[in-house]
XYZ file of C-alpha atoms in Angstrom:
743
model
C -54.007 -35.872 -22.539
C -51.936 -33.290 -20.488
C -49.174 -35.930 -19.477
C -49.336 -37.199 -22.775
C -48.455 -33.903 -24.471
C -45.806 -33.232 -21.604
C -43.870 -36.685 -22.009
C -43.976 -35.910 -26.107
C -42.470 -32.546 -25.440
C -39.537 -33.837 -22.826
C -37.212 -34.843 -25.695
C -37.283 -31.293 -27.320
C -37.346 -28.975 -24.145
C -34.325 -29.697 -21.803
C -34.761 -27.176 -18.936
C -38.108 -28.966 -18.004
C -36.593 -32.173 -18.163
C -33.834 -30.696 -16.385
C -36.119 -29.324 -13.615
C -37.845 -33.125 -13.423
C -34.916 -35.071 -13.133
C -33.584 -32.838 -10.184
C -36.839 -33.597 -8.481
C -36.696 -37.478 -9.258
C -33.666 -38.677 -11.149
C -34.988 -42.438 -10.843
C -38.564 -41.608 -12.731
C -36.655 -40.096 -15.545
C -33.809 -42.054 -15.997
C -34.841 -43.332 -19.536
C -35.061 -39.798 -20.847
C -31.722 -38.817 -19.349
C -29.620 -41.824 -21.206
C -31.548 -40.971 -24.434
C -30.173 -37.441 -24.173
C -26.780 -38.722 -23.580
C -26.783 -41.316 -26.057
C -27.923 -37.856 -28.241
C -24.822 -35.977 -26.755
C -22.081 -38.795 -27.930
C -23.398 -38.948 -31.310
C -22.958 -35.188 -31.658
C -20.132 -34.555 -30.090
C -18.538 -37.390 -32.754
C -20.212 -35.217 -35.289
C -18.984 -32.028 -33.996
C -15.207 -33.123 -33.958
C -15.522 -33.591 -37.536
C -16.084 -29.540 -37.632
C -15.058 -28.097 -34.678
C -14.733 -24.543 -36.105
C -18.932 -24.652 -36.680
C -21.111 -23.093 -34.332
C -23.448 -25.863 -32.879
C -26.148 -24.375 -30.703
C -27.376 -27.910 -30.107
C -24.246 -29.190 -28.880
C -23.837 -26.478 -26.665
C -27.429 -27.083 -25.055
C -26.871 -30.242 -24.408
C -23.378 -29.566 -22.825
C -25.057 -27.382 -20.195
C -28.036 -29.843 -19.535
C -25.529 -32.756 -18.882
C -23.505 -30.356 -16.774
C -26.647 -29.856 -14.664
C -28.052 -33.214 -14.148
C -24.812 -35.363 -14.225
C -24.468 -35.431 -10.602
C -27.837 -37.312 -10.324
C -26.276 -39.936 -12.453
C -22.680 -40.363 -11.462
C -22.065 -43.621 -13.026
C -23.416 -43.215 -16.175
C -21.578 -39.753 -16.949
C -18.324 -40.916 -15.436
C -16.296 -39.985 -18.404
C -18.423 -36.870 -19.082
C -16.099 -34.450 -17.607
C -12.771 -36.014 -19.206
C -14.626 -35.624 -22.621
C -15.182 -32.148 -22.110
C -11.423 -31.780 -21.042
C -9.844 -33.469 -23.910
C -12.448 -31.178 -26.541
C -10.850 -28.229 -24.889
C -7.629 -28.984 -25.030
C -7.389 -30.218 -28.504
C -9.725 -27.746 -30.250
C -9.459 -24.717 -28.132
C -8.032 -22.112 -30.674
C -10.327 -23.296 -33.295
C -13.563 -23.597 -31.510
C -16.615 -20.892 -31.952
C -16.573 -18.693 -29.105
C -20.305 -19.348 -28.043
C -19.238 -23.111 -27.821
C -16.097 -22.491 -26.079
C -17.265 -20.344 -23.543
C -20.441 -23.164 -23.067
C -17.900 -25.667 -22.513
C -15.979 -23.679 -19.730
C -19.148 -22.815 -18.047
C -19.820 -26.578 -17.807
C -16.640 -27.652 -16.056
C -16.700 -24.848 -13.892
C -20.385 -26.050 -12.962
C -18.635 -29.503 -12.430
C -16.236 -28.052 -9.950
C -18.377 -26.063 -8.353
C -20.385 -29.730 -7.731
C -17.054 -31.327 -6.664
C -17.477 -33.585 -9.597
C -13.735 -32.520 -10.967
C -10.722 -32.034 -9.096
C -8.931 -28.689 -9.473
C -5.951 -29.877 -10.229
C -6.997 -31.471 -13.637
C -9.064 -28.187 -14.583
C -6.832 -25.478 -13.550
C -3.733 -26.086 -15.549
C -5.948 -26.352 -18.301
C -8.000 -23.156 -17.706
C -4.514 -21.508 -17.927
C -3.686 -22.678 -21.293
C -7.099 -21.340 -22.586
C -5.326 -17.833 -21.784
C -4.117 -18.150 -25.193
C -7.782 -17.619 -26.691
C -8.160 -14.468 -28.102
C -11.779 -14.331 -26.304
C -11.523 -11.031 -23.878
C -15.075 -12.346 -22.153
C -13.552 -16.158 -22.136
C -9.870 -15.055 -20.142
C -12.181 -12.660 -17.339
C -14.225 -15.665 -17.086
C -11.349 -17.925 -16.537
C -9.547 -14.969 -14.458
C -12.077 -14.783 -11.929
C -12.734 -18.440 -11.665
C -8.959 -19.315 -10.840
C -8.610 -16.816 -8.513
C -11.673 -17.899 -6.408
C -11.226 -21.594 -7.154
C -7.438 -21.404 -5.588
C -8.860 -18.863 -2.674
C -11.339 -21.925 -1.674
C -8.818 -24.384 -1.775
C -6.420 -22.626 0.910
C -9.331 -21.463 3.148
C -8.974 -24.311 5.965
C -5.460 -25.021 4.932
C -2.596 -24.413 2.641
C -3.418 -26.536 -0.207
C 1.011 -27.046 -1.035
C 0.283 -29.532 -4.015
C -1.844 -27.439 -5.670
C -0.076 -24.300 -5.152
C 3.123 -26.249 -5.844
C 1.849 -27.474 -9.110
C 0.384 -24.417 -10.333
C 3.571 -22.479 -9.457
C 5.415 -24.808 -11.556
C 3.107 -24.191 -14.411
C 3.132 -20.556 -14.420
C 6.888 -20.508 -14.178
C 6.970 -23.203 -17.591
C 4.402 -20.355 -19.041
C 6.838 -17.617 -18.445
C 9.772 -19.558 -20.157
C 7.805 -20.366 -23.179
C 7.231 -16.809 -23.457
C 10.501 -16.302 -23.807
C 11.525 -18.894 -26.222
C 8.218 -18.423 -28.243
C 7.065 -15.416 -30.246
C 3.309 -16.165 -30.696
C 0.968 -13.736 -29.109
C -0.762 -16.159 -27.277
C 2.044 -17.403 -25.531
C 2.224 -13.412 -24.042
C -1.159 -13.357 -23.420
C -1.185 -16.379 -21.299
C 1.778 -15.361 -19.444
C 0.495 -11.880 -18.538
C -2.717 -13.164 -17.188
C -0.660 -16.087 -14.994
C 1.358 -13.168 -13.445
C -1.659 -10.905 -12.566
C -2.923 -14.260 -10.874
C -0.002 -14.319 -8.996
C 0.167 -10.806 -7.838
C -3.521 -10.831 -7.276
C -3.015 -14.155 -4.816
C -0.147 -12.442 -3.140
C -2.215 -9.263 -2.253
C -5.110 -11.455 -1.042
C -2.488 -13.019 1.358
C -3.156 -16.530 -0.515
C 0.131 -17.108 -1.910
C 2.758 -15.204 0.107
C 5.543 -17.526 -0.023
C 8.812 -17.054 -1.547
C 8.237 -19.378 -4.529
C 5.226 -16.866 -5.724
C 7.577 -13.817 -5.359
C 10.141 -15.410 -7.432
C 7.920 -16.467 -9.937
C 6.984 -12.534 -10.177
C 10.651 -11.864 -10.130
C 11.630 -13.935 -13.229
C 9.080 -12.065 -14.810
C 11.009 -8.971 -14.694
C 13.347 -10.573 -17.454
C 10.722 -10.948 -19.663
C 11.323 -9.845 -23.198
C 7.327 -8.677 -23.278
C 7.143 -5.073 -21.853
C 3.723 -5.748 -20.437
C 4.818 -8.717 -18.206
C 7.926 -7.009 -17.098
C 6.526 -3.830 -16.173
C 3.357 -5.637 -14.301
C 6.033 -7.163 -12.494
C 8.196 -4.343 -11.892
C 5.510 -2.673 -10.257
C 4.624 -5.209 -7.967
C 7.875 -5.125 -6.289
C 8.031 -1.194 -6.412
C 3.890 -0.484 -5.046
C 2.906 -3.356 -3.590
C 3.090 -2.000 0.056
C 0.601 0.256 -1.196
C -2.063 -1.742 -2.206
C -4.737 -1.086 0.425
C -7.841 -3.134 1.142
C -11.113 -2.064 -0.100
C -12.407 0.676 2.339
C -16.564 0.316 3.762
C -19.021 2.015 1.558
C -20.035 4.017 5.135
C -16.649 6.868 4.207
C -18.352 9.700 5.796
C -18.455 9.684 9.514
C -21.408 11.414 11.047
C -21.106 14.237 13.539
C -22.176 12.306 16.695
C -22.174 15.283 19.130
C -23.622 17.600 16.913
C -26.349 14.749 16.216
C -26.723 14.384 20.184
C -26.269 18.508 20.855
C -29.723 18.702 18.566
C -31.582 15.977 20.053
C -31.671 17.667 23.185
C -33.896 20.900 22.139
C -35.645 19.483 18.801
C -39.187 17.205 18.996
C -38.381 13.430 19.831
C -39.706 11.332 16.720
C -39.264 7.663 15.922
C -37.733 8.520 12.607
C -34.829 10.721 14.340
C -34.288 7.808 16.911
C -33.408 5.610 13.765
C -31.173 7.936 12.538
C -29.331 8.301 15.502
C -29.099 4.480 16.209
C -27.830 4.317 13.006
C -25.241 6.907 13.310
C -23.869 5.385 16.744
C -23.613 1.853 14.482
C -21.721 3.659 11.584
C -19.475 5.240 14.219
C -18.881 1.886 16.326
C -18.242 0.049 12.790
C -15.712 2.411 12.089
C -13.745 2.821 15.338
C -13.587 -1.133 15.425
C -12.181 -1.464 12.197
C -9.394 1.420 12.978
C -8.995 -0.663 16.152
C -7.868 -3.946 14.803
C -4.129 -4.878 14.434
C -2.564 -4.132 11.357
C -0.631 -7.210 9.923
C 2.802 -6.740 9.069
C 3.853 -9.116 6.429
C 7.332 -9.430 4.862
C 8.220 -6.867 2.138
C 8.181 -9.141 -1.404
C 12.024 -8.125 -1.846
C 13.035 -9.740 1.471
C 11.415 -13.004 -0.030
C 14.081 -13.219 -2.774
C 16.135 -16.073 -3.385
C 19.203 -14.424 -4.847
C 18.782 -10.662 -4.366
C 22.342 -10.276 -5.447
C 22.141 -12.240 -8.827
C 18.528 -10.732 -9.359
C 20.182 -7.001 -9.155
C 22.998 -7.844 -11.526
C 20.835 -9.149 -13.901
C 17.984 -6.539 -14.089
C 21.222 -4.325 -13.986
C 22.656 -5.628 -17.175
C 19.115 -5.202 -18.801
C 19.075 -1.597 -17.519
C 22.501 -1.030 -18.932
C 21.627 -2.286 -22.517
C 19.103 0.484 -23.238
C 16.919 -1.902 -25.231
C 13.474 -0.605 -23.232
C 11.716 2.912 -23.367
C 12.838 5.351 -20.533
C 9.835 5.006 -18.356
C 10.815 1.447 -18.322
C 14.331 2.330 -17.382
C 13.167 4.218 -14.623
C 11.260 1.838 -13.007
C 14.142 -0.619 -13.442
C 16.476 1.669 -12.123
C 14.046 2.277 -8.922
C 13.866 -1.336 -8.707
C 17.337 -2.094 -8.672
C 18.234 0.650 -6.043
C 15.300 -0.580 -3.788
C 17.161 -3.975 -4.029
C 20.278 -2.840 -3.250
C 19.347 -0.859 -0.197
C 17.161 -3.361 1.448
C 19.566 -6.155 0.880
C 22.701 -3.785 1.185
C 24.281 -4.873 -1.893
C 27.461 -3.922 -3.549
C 26.584 -3.549 -6.974
C 29.527 -0.604 -7.710
C 28.400 -0.453 -11.649
C 25.011 0.896 -11.113
C 26.508 4.311 -9.410
C 28.278 5.634 -12.762
C 25.517 4.529 -14.542
C 23.453 7.213 -12.557
C 26.239 9.758 -12.908
C 25.038 9.720 -16.537
C 21.586 10.747 -15.756
C 22.306 13.471 -13.074
C 21.642 16.113 -14.970
C 18.752 19.062 -14.357
C 17.746 18.688 -18.062
C 17.190 15.293 -17.648
C 13.513 13.928 -17.878
C 12.527 12.371 -14.178
C 15.757 13.381 -12.341
C 14.408 13.408 -9.079
C 13.668 9.175 -9.721
C 17.257 9.241 -10.599
C 18.071 11.168 -7.437
C 15.680 8.885 -5.431
C 17.603 5.502 -6.739
C 20.944 6.983 -6.007
C 19.560 7.533 -2.120
C 18.089 4.184 -2.171
C 21.453 2.680 -3.547
C 23.100 3.733 -0.726
C 23.692 2.089 2.622
C 26.653 1.812 4.840
C 28.303 -1.219 3.282
C 28.931 1.334 0.025
C 32.409 2.417 0.206
C 33.054 6.382 0.234
C 35.338 6.112 -2.170
C 31.704 5.006 -4.533
C 29.833 7.297 -3.671
C 32.039 10.251 -3.788
C 31.553 10.831 -7.233
C 27.849 10.640 -7.177
C 27.655 13.541 -4.521
C 30.235 16.028 -6.416
C 28.355 15.503 -9.630
C 24.971 16.455 -7.766
C 26.860 19.430 -6.371
C 28.582 20.375 -9.746
C 25.332 19.981 -11.579
C 22.521 20.971 -9.017
C 23.762 23.325 -6.689
C 25.218 26.145 -8.940
C 23.834 30.069 -9.356
C 23.437 29.167 -12.951
C 20.311 27.013 -12.055
C 16.764 27.964 -11.061
C 15.991 27.551 -6.754
C 13.978 24.413 -7.326
C 17.090 23.034 -8.725
C 19.018 23.767 -6.247
C 16.755 22.644 -3.541
C 16.327 19.204 -5.235
C 20.573 18.986 -5.150
C 20.839 19.842 -1.438
C 18.078 17.402 -0.548
C 19.308 14.503 -2.637
C 22.807 14.890 -1.467
C 21.365 15.125 2.432
C 19.371 11.437 1.590
C 22.720 10.318 0.305
C 24.540 11.258 3.304
C 21.751 9.963 5.769
C 22.293 6.377 4.582
C 26.222 6.694 4.270
C 27.673 9.939 6.167
C 31.211 8.897 5.201
C 30.962 10.014 1.508
C 30.958 13.218 2.364
C 34.078 15.421 2.750
C 34.423 18.584 5.262
C 35.283 20.784 1.924
C 31.988 20.151 -0.012
C 29.830 19.984 3.294
C 31.319 23.602 4.077
C 30.623 25.194 0.676
C 26.966 23.642 1.043
C 26.736 25.305 4.566
C 26.933 28.691 3.198
C 23.337 28.260 1.428
C 21.949 28.336 5.053
C 20.976 32.350 4.527
C 19.724 31.615 0.828
C 16.934 34.056 -0.198
C 15.102 30.937 -1.303
C 12.984 28.673 1.161
C 13.777 25.690 -0.697
C 17.805 26.043 -0.843
C 17.525 27.243 2.893
C 15.508 24.390 4.283
C 17.723 22.204 2.385
C 21.066 23.516 3.565
C 20.148 23.354 7.599
C 18.939 20.226 7.439
C 21.903 19.126 5.875
C 23.675 21.037 8.619
C 21.277 19.502 11.435
C 22.110 16.162 10.322
C 25.677 16.424 10.476
C 25.473 18.173 13.972
C 24.214 14.631 15.131
C 26.559 12.293 13.429
C 29.980 13.965 12.460
C 29.656 17.709 13.719
C 33.833 17.722 12.988
C 33.379 18.285 9.362
C 31.215 21.475 9.995
C 33.119 24.840 10.309
C 33.114 25.967 13.870
C 30.262 28.700 13.453
C 27.773 25.851 12.262
C 28.388 22.912 14.963
C 25.936 24.409 17.661
C 26.196 24.570 21.311
C 24.875 21.202 21.744
C 27.551 19.537 19.315
C 30.340 21.415 20.380
C 29.506 20.334 24.112
C 29.162 16.798 23.017
C 32.745 17.026 21.306
C 34.342 18.320 24.084
C 33.043 15.563 26.460
C 33.660 12.795 23.982
C 29.993 11.777 23.836
C 30.084 11.916 20.356
C 31.121 8.375 18.468
C 33.200 8.539 15.558
C 32.046 5.531 13.044
C 34.333 3.969 10.702
C 33.561 2.102 7.200
C 31.980 -1.380 7.581
C 31.619 -0.483 11.636
C 28.002 -2.021 12.916
C 27.097 -0.943 16.175
C 24.504 -2.864 18.623
C 21.872 -0.204 17.749
C 21.740 -2.115 14.344
C 20.493 -5.154 15.581
C 16.810 -5.276 16.269
C 17.047 -7.867 19.166
C 19.398 -5.570 20.812
C 17.572 -2.622 20.353
C 14.345 -4.717 21.846
C 16.389 -5.663 24.674
C 17.620 -2.460 24.969
C 14.281 -1.056 25.191
C 13.359 -3.357 28.090
C 16.339 -2.497 30.162
C 15.475 1.608 29.594
C 12.250 1.039 31.410
C 13.645 -0.869 33.913
C 11.425 -3.947 33.609
C 13.707 -6.619 34.225
C 12.398 -7.180 37.465
C 9.125 -7.387 36.506
C 9.511 -9.804 33.786
C 11.001 -12.400 36.152
C 7.472 -12.847 37.364
C 5.360 -15.901 37.302
C 2.467 -14.182 35.295
C 5.005 -14.094 32.045
C 5.206 -18.269 32.077
C 1.761 -19.220 33.660
C 1.134 -22.842 32.146
C 4.553 -23.699 30.865
C 6.524 -26.768 31.667
C 10.226 -26.203 33.380
C 12.580 -28.449 32.074
C 14.222 -30.446 34.542
C 17.528 -30.825 32.606
C 18.295 -26.691 32.187
C 21.362 -25.625 34.009
C 19.902 -22.597 35.238
C 19.363 -21.862 38.965
C 16.331 -20.110 38.674
C 12.987 -22.119 39.282
C 10.921 -20.183 37.017
C 13.163 -22.330 34.083
C 14.966 -19.407 33.035
C 18.163 -17.544 33.489
C 18.266 -14.486 35.809
C 20.844 -12.032 34.691
C 22.813 -10.220 37.622
C 22.334 -6.760 37.857
C 25.926 -6.141 37.605
C 25.283 -6.894 33.660
C 22.643 -4.506 33.451
C 24.308 -1.459 32.859
C 21.597 0.649 34.132
C 23.436 3.645 34.787
C 24.518 4.302 31.441
C 23.405 7.359 29.418
C 22.198 7.280 25.842
C 24.523 9.280 23.539
C 23.317 12.242 21.728
C 20.495 12.688 24.343
C 20.635 15.792 26.180
C 17.296 15.094 27.962
C 17.596 11.772 29.398
C 20.296 11.681 31.974
C 18.875 9.594 35.497
C 21.511 7.964 37.547
C 20.171 4.517 38.740
C 21.566 3.052 41.923
C 22.275 -0.407 42.125
C 20.227 -3.116 43.817
C 22.439 -5.325 45.621
C 23.788 -2.793 47.530
C 26.951 -1.964 46.164
C 28.256 1.170 45.532
C 29.311 2.445 41.995
C 32.446 4.499 41.307
C 32.501 7.772 42.382
C 33.188 9.887 39.520
C 32.099 13.270 39.360
C 29.927 14.025 36.196
C 30.239 17.642 34.534
C 27.102 19.240 34.213
C 25.538 20.908 31.148
C 26.376 24.699 32.827
C 29.852 23.698 33.808
C 30.298 22.480 30.043
C 28.771 25.813 29.058
C 31.380 27.631 31.078
C 33.737 25.781 29.816
C 32.533 26.381 25.930
C 32.663 30.075 26.563
C 36.007 29.604 28.513
C 37.330 27.903 25.198
C 36.273 30.731 22.771
C 37.805 33.471 25.333
C 41.415 31.820 26.387
C 42.909 28.347 26.528
C 41.579 25.464 28.595
C 43.408 25.041 32.010
C 45.053 22.030 32.745
C 42.595 20.974 35.796
C 39.853 21.376 33.005
C 41.627 19.382 30.491
C 42.063 16.567 33.113
C 38.219 16.866 34.039
C 37.000 16.777 30.151
C 39.365 13.681 29.434
C 38.082 11.978 32.316
C 34.689 12.454 31.535
C 35.355 11.346 27.710
C 37.065 7.705 29.161
C 33.995 7.444 31.360
C 31.471 7.576 28.262
C 33.498 5.312 26.372
C 33.760 2.712 29.263
C 29.915 3.094 29.988
C 29.485 2.539 26.016
C 31.360 -0.320 25.842
C 29.497 -1.676 29.195
C 26.398 -1.063 27.649
C 27.260 -3.271 24.667
C 28.772 -5.988 26.682
C 25.537 -6.062 28.575
C 23.410 -6.265 25.585
C 25.370 -8.987 23.827
C 25.151 -11.253 26.833
C 21.109 -10.779 27.675
C 20.647 -11.328 23.875
C 22.771 -14.508 24.053
C 21.711 -15.757 27.801
C 18.407 -14.696 28.313
C 14.934 -16.197 27.228
C 11.867 -14.052 26.875
C 8.703 -14.758 28.183
C 5.327 -13.533 27.132
C 5.110 -11.008 29.533
C 8.371 -9.872 27.993
C 6.852 -9.632 24.403
C 3.452 -7.716 26.047
C 5.586 -5.113 27.423
C 8.182 -4.916 24.496
C 5.003 -3.933 21.728
C 3.723 -1.419 24.440
C 7.321 0.365 24.240
C 7.196 -0.049 20.800
C 3.859 1.456 20.491
C 4.704 4.458 22.813
C 7.665 4.667 20.863
C 5.930 5.331 17.542
C 3.279 7.574 19.243
C 6.669 9.867 20.327
C 7.956 10.100 17.035
C 4.185 10.887 15.611
C 4.131 13.314 18.252
C 7.413 14.938 16.975
C 9.795 14.077 19.470
C 13.325 14.228 18.332
C 14.593 10.994 17.838
C 18.743 10.529 16.664
C 19.522 9.256 13.852
C 20.512 5.857 14.922
C 16.787 5.432 16.174
C 15.192 6.334 12.787
C 13.493 3.727 11.039
C 14.997 3.040 7.388
C 13.082 0.798 5.395
C 15.195 1.677 2.260
C 12.192 3.645 0.281
C 12.794 7.367 -0.865
C 9.649 9.337 -1.301
C 9.972 11.530 -4.652
C 8.547 14.227 -2.052
C 11.673 14.684 0.147
C 13.721 15.332 -2.879
C 11.945 18.283 -3.899
C 11.243 19.796 -0.512
C 8.816 22.044 0.148
C 7.902 24.037 -2.677
C 6.598 27.765 -3.271
C 3.178 27.931 -4.720
C 3.509 29.159 -8.156
C 0.749 31.673 -9.430
C -2.185 30.253 -11.390
C -2.957 30.968 -14.997
C -6.484 31.917 -16.324
C -7.536 28.426 -16.783
C -6.241 26.798 -13.676
C -8.358 29.951 -11.854
C -11.307 29.222 -13.655
C -10.887 25.478 -13.097
C -11.196 26.165 -9.474
C -13.996 28.517 -9.693
C -16.143 25.752 -11.500
C -14.758 23.323 -8.962
C -16.240 25.355 -6.253
C -19.589 25.957 -7.595
C -20.169 21.962 -8.190
C -23.119 21.032 -5.917
C -24.416 25.083 -5.483
C -27.483 26.195 -7.185
C -26.814 28.110 -9.748
C -26.612 31.800 -9.164
C -29.412 34.168 -10.703
C -32.776 35.254 -10.260
C -35.363 32.789 -9.083
C -38.422 34.559 -11.318
C -39.915 32.011 -13.255
C -38.769 29.008 -11.206
C -41.406 26.610 -9.848
C -39.304 25.750 -6.878
C -40.547 27.954 -4.097
C -41.472 28.169 -0.801
C -45.684 29.408 -1.666
C -47.746 30.964 -4.033
C -48.443 34.552 -4.806
C -51.637 36.424 -3.860
C -52.726 36.653 -7.094
C -52.541 32.889 -7.554
C -54.154 32.077 -4.884
C -57.033 34.687 -5.495
C -57.682 32.702 -8.696
C -58.478 29.548 -6.402
C -60.827 31.381 -4.397
C -65.063 30.515 -4.189
C -66.354 33.234 -6.216
C -69.011 34.143 -3.025
C -65.546 35.266 -1.093
C -64.582 37.737 -3.936
C -67.791 38.984 -5.261
C -67.923 42.214 -3.191
C -64.477 43.183 -3.777
C -64.031 46.659 -5.558
C -61.788 45.100 -8.446
C -64.617 41.921 -9.101
C -67.600 45.106 -8.969
C -65.975 47.656 -11.237
C -64.825 44.737 -13.959
C -68.671 44.277 -14.427
C -69.685 48.045 -14.917
C -67.031 48.420 -17.241
C -68.246 50.206 -20.330
C -67.977 48.388 -24.004
C -64.860 51.070 -24.796
C -62.938 49.889 -21.927
C -63.583 45.792 -22.345
C -62.125 46.444 -26.362
C -59.410 48.198 -24.852
C -58.368 45.671 -22.468
C -59.228 42.773 -25.308
C -56.600 44.461 -27.956
C -54.100 44.709 -24.543
C -54.537 40.845 -24.181
C -54.116 39.730 -27.889
C -50.771 42.106 -28.384
C -49.519 40.388 -25.110
C -50.378 36.998 -26.556
C -48.868 37.879 -29.593
C -45.465 39.098 -28.117
C -45.501 35.970 -25.686
C -44.932 33.819 -29.249
C -42.267 35.625 -30.303
């Protein structure tokens, strides 16, 4: 009787039928076909009125998507029917029915019944629907599906198809004015950015699709794309939940003296694991990816197009500041020439201008060695005239000096001697920010071009280097060997004297030697003669590293007497007192010629090594070690020359503002800091009446004692011998006390 009742309920109870079909598909094939025919009839009826809600159809779709993998031949057309239904009626369907259809398609995709090349373009189209929950569901599935498809290997077919489809959606957003197209294009850009941050779509095509979104007429899309280019390096991975690292030494010291228990041992073991996991995550090698700005196909065209949008003044000021920042970053990274951008910046270089520090940041980022000094001179003069005067506050003067310094770091030829000497006079200003800004400007030109400074501002080391000719004067458009990363790497190897070690066989272990090589070396790479290494060179602008290296082939170096520090100091002091003698002038001239010859020999040797030497794996390992040591020196505060400083093209706003004096807090700020300090602390006041205390009072303990323990106490005995008058008096007092407690 029970089986008959279950068979009677199967046509109407779909979850039970679904469970039975998954267990035994063959036994319940007839029931499934009955439900499948019912679905076909319901679908034909629903297509007549697609805007109505149909719970029965939604239940049938969910049931069919769950069991269709058990009957692949019978349900061959089922996925395509759902896709066609959504394509045709996606905007008019009831939200519940539409969500059921999407969930069914996601389930079919997870079971590999449906291909993602057919499904994902449909989901991008469904972004047009005005359903926030549906868009969130589609977004999560698209990102996860693309991530899983590219997990083992890059699925280039799928990636190119979807990227082309997203580009088409962005173009349709420009031509059409419908709100649905704008939402779909915005979600498409979000998907591209999310996949780029996950290192799934980190190719040039993705970056250029996002770059095209910067010119969208929809402000939300343009702002999202611009923020990606400005802030994508700041995107950090989610940190571990265990942010608080326990003090391991303190716990170990406590365990030495405290009682050993199992709970304390477990806590100690958990702390050890946490510290080990944290140290392991810190020890991982950081993956340095190319900046998205380097992957632009046409950076010059991108910058010019964005500059024309900026000059039209169609957007709000906040968006224009972001575009200004992006244009300057592109100019600085790719060293472009966009001469119309600098007069645009001069218009906004006013102390009263809102976000003027960001304008100064843009001016610094847009400066590089290939910008003509004549173009940057008006910018420097505008900053000096508007910011560095006695009519403005000290903070404004410090900002102006810092802005000029950041521009001169990238293009020192834009500064002339008259302006620099005027700015250097603020080195003794009463305000600390102004004084630091002026002195940093003086320190910069002491390294790169002390001739522009007044004689009293040059300093001893700069004056000595000027006399011995070790300061190299740069001309516009001149690019030294230190500007090339490959030559820098080889020079690092040469400075450490690693050429002999690099020729060992350990670096090429397991490699085959090309028999057709013209090299005389047996290891398959070229041995560079020691004459071309230039090991006895002195690095310019460094007073600490002066070591004389001997040649290894036995040849004698030319005997040229060097002028030491003490002798140069004596000559400088003699120069201040009187004119130099002819002998001293000849010595200085010979020293300058020797240094110039060594510099030329150094450049020639580096170029020859870069074009003729093949670096082994041992060289690369040693090079990584040298780079790490160089970075460690920079962190430790060891001074480096201006040529060695890394400039990634980005300027922090804090460097423009400089050190600022902490202003006095008002009453609201002081009270806010006081309340913040009280967080997590017990409230100050009396503990009377609080239940949280260490123990009970003696009076409370006496109430719980056995009567025989207190029967002979004086208070108990006297209480039993009270007179009637005393009893009435205490009773009235108790009643009065109770009445007062009620109020």
